[in-house]
PDB file of C-alpha atoms in Angstrom:
ATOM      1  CA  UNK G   1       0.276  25.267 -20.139  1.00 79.00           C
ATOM      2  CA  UNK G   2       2.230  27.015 -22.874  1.00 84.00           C
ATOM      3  CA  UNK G   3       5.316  27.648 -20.645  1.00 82.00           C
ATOM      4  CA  UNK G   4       5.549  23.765 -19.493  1.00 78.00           C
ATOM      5  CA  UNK G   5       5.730  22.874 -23.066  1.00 82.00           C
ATOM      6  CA  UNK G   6       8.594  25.429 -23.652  1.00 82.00           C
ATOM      7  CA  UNK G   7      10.269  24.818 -20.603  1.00 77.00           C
ATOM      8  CA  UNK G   8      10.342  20.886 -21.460  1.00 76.00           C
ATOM      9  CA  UNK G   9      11.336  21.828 -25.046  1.00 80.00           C
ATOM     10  CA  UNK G  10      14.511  23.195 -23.420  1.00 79.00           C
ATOM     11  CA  UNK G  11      15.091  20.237 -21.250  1.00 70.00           C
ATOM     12  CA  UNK G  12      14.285  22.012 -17.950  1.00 68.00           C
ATOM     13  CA  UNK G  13      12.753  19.504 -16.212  1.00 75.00           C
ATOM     14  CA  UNK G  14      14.043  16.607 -14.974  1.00 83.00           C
ATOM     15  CA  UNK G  15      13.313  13.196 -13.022  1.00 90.00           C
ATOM     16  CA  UNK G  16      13.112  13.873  -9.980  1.00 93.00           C
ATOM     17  CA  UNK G  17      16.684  12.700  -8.773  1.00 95.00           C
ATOM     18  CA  UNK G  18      17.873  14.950 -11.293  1.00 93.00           C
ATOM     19  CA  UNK G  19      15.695  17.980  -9.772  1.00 93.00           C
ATOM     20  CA  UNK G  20      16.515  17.464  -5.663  1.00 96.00           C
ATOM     21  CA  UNK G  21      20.004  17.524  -6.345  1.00 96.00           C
ATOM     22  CA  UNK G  22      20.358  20.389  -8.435  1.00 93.00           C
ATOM     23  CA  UNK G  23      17.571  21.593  -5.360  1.00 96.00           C
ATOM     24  CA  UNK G  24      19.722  20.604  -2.727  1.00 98.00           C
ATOM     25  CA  UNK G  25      22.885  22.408  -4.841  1.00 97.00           C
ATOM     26  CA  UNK G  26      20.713  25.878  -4.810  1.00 96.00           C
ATOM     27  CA  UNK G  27      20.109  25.483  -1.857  1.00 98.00           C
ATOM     28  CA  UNK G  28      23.850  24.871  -0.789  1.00 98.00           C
ATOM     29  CA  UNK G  29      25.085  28.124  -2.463  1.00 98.00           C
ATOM     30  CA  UNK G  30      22.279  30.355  -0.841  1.00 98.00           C
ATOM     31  CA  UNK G  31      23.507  29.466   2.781  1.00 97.00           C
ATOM     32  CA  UNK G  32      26.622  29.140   2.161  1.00 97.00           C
ATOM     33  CA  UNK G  33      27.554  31.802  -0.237  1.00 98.00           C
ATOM     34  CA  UNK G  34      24.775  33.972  -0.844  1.00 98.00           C
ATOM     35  CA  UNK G  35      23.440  35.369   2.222  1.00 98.00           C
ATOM     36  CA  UNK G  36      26.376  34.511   4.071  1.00 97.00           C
ATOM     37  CA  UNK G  37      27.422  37.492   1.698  1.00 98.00           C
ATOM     38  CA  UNK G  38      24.766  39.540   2.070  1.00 98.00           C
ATOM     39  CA  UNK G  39      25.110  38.858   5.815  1.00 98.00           C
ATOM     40  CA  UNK G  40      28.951  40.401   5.397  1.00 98.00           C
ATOM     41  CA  UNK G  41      27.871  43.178   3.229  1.00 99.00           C
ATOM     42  CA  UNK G  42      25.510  44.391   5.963  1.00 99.00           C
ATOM     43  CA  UNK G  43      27.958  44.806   8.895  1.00 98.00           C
ATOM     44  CA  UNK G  44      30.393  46.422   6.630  1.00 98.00           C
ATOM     45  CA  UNK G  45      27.508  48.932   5.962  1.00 98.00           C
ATOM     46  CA  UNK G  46      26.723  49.302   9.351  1.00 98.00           C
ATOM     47  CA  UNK G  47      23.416  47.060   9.698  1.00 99.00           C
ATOM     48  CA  UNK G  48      23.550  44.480  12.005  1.00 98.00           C
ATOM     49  CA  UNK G  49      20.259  43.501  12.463  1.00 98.00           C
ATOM     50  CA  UNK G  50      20.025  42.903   8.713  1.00 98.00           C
ATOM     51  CA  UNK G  51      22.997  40.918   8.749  1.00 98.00           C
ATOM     52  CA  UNK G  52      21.468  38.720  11.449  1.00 99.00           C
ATOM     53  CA  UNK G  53      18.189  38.467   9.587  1.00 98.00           C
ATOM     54  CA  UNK G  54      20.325  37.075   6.551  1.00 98.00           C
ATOM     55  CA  UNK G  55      22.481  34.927   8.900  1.00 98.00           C
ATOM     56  CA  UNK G  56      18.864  33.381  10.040  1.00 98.00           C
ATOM     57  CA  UNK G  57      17.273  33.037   6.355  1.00 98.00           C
ATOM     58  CA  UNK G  58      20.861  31.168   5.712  1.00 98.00           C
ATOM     59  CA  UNK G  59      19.717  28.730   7.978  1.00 98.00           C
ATOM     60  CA  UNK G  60      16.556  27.780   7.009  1.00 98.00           C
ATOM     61  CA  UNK G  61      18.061  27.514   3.826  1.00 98.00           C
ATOM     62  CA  UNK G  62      20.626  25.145   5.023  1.00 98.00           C
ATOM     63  CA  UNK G  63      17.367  22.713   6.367  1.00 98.00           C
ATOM     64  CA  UNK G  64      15.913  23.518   2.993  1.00 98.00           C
ATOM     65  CA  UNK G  65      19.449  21.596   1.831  1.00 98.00           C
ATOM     66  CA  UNK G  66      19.346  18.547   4.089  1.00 98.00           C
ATOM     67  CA  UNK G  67      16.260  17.638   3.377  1.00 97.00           C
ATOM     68  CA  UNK G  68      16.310  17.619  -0.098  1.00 98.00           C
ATOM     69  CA  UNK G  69      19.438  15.940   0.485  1.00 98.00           C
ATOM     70  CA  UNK G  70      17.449  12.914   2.433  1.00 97.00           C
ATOM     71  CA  UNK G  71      14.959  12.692  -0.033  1.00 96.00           C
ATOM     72  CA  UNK G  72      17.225  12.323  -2.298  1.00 97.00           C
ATOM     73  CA  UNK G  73      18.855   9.686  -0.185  1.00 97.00           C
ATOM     74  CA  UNK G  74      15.336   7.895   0.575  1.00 95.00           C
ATOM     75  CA  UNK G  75      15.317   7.407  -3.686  1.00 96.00           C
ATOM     76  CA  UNK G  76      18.834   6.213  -4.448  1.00 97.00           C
ATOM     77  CA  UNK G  77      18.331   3.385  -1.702  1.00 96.00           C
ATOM     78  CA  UNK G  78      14.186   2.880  -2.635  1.00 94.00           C
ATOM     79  CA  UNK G  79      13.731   4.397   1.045  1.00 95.00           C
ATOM     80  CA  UNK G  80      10.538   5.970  -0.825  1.00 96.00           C
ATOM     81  CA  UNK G  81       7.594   3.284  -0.131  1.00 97.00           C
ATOM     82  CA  UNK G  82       9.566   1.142   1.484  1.00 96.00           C
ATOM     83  CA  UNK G  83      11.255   1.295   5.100  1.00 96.00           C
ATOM     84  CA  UNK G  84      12.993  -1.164   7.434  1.00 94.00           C
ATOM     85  CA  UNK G  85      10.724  -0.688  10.075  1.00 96.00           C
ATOM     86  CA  UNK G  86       6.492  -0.641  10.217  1.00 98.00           C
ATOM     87  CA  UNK G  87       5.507   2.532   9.525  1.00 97.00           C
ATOM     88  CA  UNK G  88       1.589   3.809   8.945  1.00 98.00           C
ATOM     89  CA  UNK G  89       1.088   4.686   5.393  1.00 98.00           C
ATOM     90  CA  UNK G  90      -1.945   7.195   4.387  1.00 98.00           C
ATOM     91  CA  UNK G  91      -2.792   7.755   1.169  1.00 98.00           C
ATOM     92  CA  UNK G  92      -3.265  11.622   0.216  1.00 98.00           C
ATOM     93  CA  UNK G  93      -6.149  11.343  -2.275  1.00 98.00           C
ATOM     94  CA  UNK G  94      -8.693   8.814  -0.263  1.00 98.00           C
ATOM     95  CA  UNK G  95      -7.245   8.693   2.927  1.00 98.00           C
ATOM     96  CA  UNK G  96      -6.777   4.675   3.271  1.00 98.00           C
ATOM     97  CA  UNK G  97      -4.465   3.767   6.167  1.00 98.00           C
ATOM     98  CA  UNK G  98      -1.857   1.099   5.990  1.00 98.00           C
ATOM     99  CA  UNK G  99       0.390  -0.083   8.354  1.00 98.00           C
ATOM    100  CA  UNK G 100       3.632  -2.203   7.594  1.00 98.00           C
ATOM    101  CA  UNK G 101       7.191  -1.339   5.935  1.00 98.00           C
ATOM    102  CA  UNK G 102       5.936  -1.006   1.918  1.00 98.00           C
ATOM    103  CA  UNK G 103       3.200   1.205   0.800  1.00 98.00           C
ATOM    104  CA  UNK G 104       0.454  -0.652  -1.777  1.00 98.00           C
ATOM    105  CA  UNK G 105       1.276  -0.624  -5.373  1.00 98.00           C
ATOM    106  CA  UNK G 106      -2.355   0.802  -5.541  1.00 98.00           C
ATOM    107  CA  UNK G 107      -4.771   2.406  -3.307  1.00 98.00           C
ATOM    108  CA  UNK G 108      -7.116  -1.130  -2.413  1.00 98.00           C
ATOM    109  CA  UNK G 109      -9.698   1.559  -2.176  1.00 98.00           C
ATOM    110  CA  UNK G 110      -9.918   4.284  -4.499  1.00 98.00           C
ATOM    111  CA  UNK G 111      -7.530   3.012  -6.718  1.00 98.00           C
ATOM    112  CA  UNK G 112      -4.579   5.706  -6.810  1.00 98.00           C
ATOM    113  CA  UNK G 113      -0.909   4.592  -7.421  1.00 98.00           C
ATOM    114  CA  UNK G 114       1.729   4.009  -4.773  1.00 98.00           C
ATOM    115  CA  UNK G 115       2.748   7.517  -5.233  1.00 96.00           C
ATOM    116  CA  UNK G 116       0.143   9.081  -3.356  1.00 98.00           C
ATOM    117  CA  UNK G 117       0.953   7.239  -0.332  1.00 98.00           C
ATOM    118  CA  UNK G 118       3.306   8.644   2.197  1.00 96.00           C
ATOM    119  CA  UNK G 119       4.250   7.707   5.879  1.00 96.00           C
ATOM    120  CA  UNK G 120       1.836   9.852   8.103  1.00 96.00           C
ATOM    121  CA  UNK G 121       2.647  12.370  10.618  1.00 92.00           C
ATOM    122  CA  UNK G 122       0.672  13.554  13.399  1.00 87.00           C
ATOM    123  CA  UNK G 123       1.897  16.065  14.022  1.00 85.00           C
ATOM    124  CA  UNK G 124      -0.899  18.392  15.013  1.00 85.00           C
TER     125      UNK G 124
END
């Protein structure tokens, strides 16, 4: 609790806009830079297999990019709880489905704000 309070003190958190973009930015210089680098570094050295094991965490990183990148997107065009087409909507504390294109301002049933609602995936 103590290191949230400094940490806020020094302005190190902030909205969330603010956060997925500097996210997305980290996330630009690891694949791009960093263990593309690294990646380098090991052939020169003589270990290919690490260099290919870089090249691979690269990529996920580069995902890791993109999506933040579309969340991102979803907020600057209020994409969030709100979508062109119908969607299903679940909320994550109660479990309350609702299906159209704009999540409830609150939960109709337990009473949780719009921010615990998210589009569901079955994805299992």
């Amino acid at each position: 609790e103590h290191a949230k309070m400094w940490f806020k003190e020094l302005a190190g958190i902030g909205d969330t806009k603010e956060n997925l973009a500097a996210a997305a930015e980290g996330e630009n210089y690891e694949w791009t830079d960093m263990y593309d680098g690294f990646a380098k570094t090991a052939e020169e050295e003589g270990f290919p297999e690490l260099a290919a094991k870089f090249r691979a965490v690269g990529e996920i990183e580069k995902h890791h990019e993109e999506r933040y990148r579309a969340l991102l997107k979803n907020i600057e065009t209020s994409q969030v709880f709100e979508k062109s087409e119908v969607k299903v909507w679940e909320c994550r504390n109660c479990g309350h489905i609702v299906v159209g294109t704009k999540a409830p301002e609150v939960c109709p049933v337990c009473n949780h704000p719009q921010s615990y609602f998210e589009v569901r995936a079955e994805n299992y």
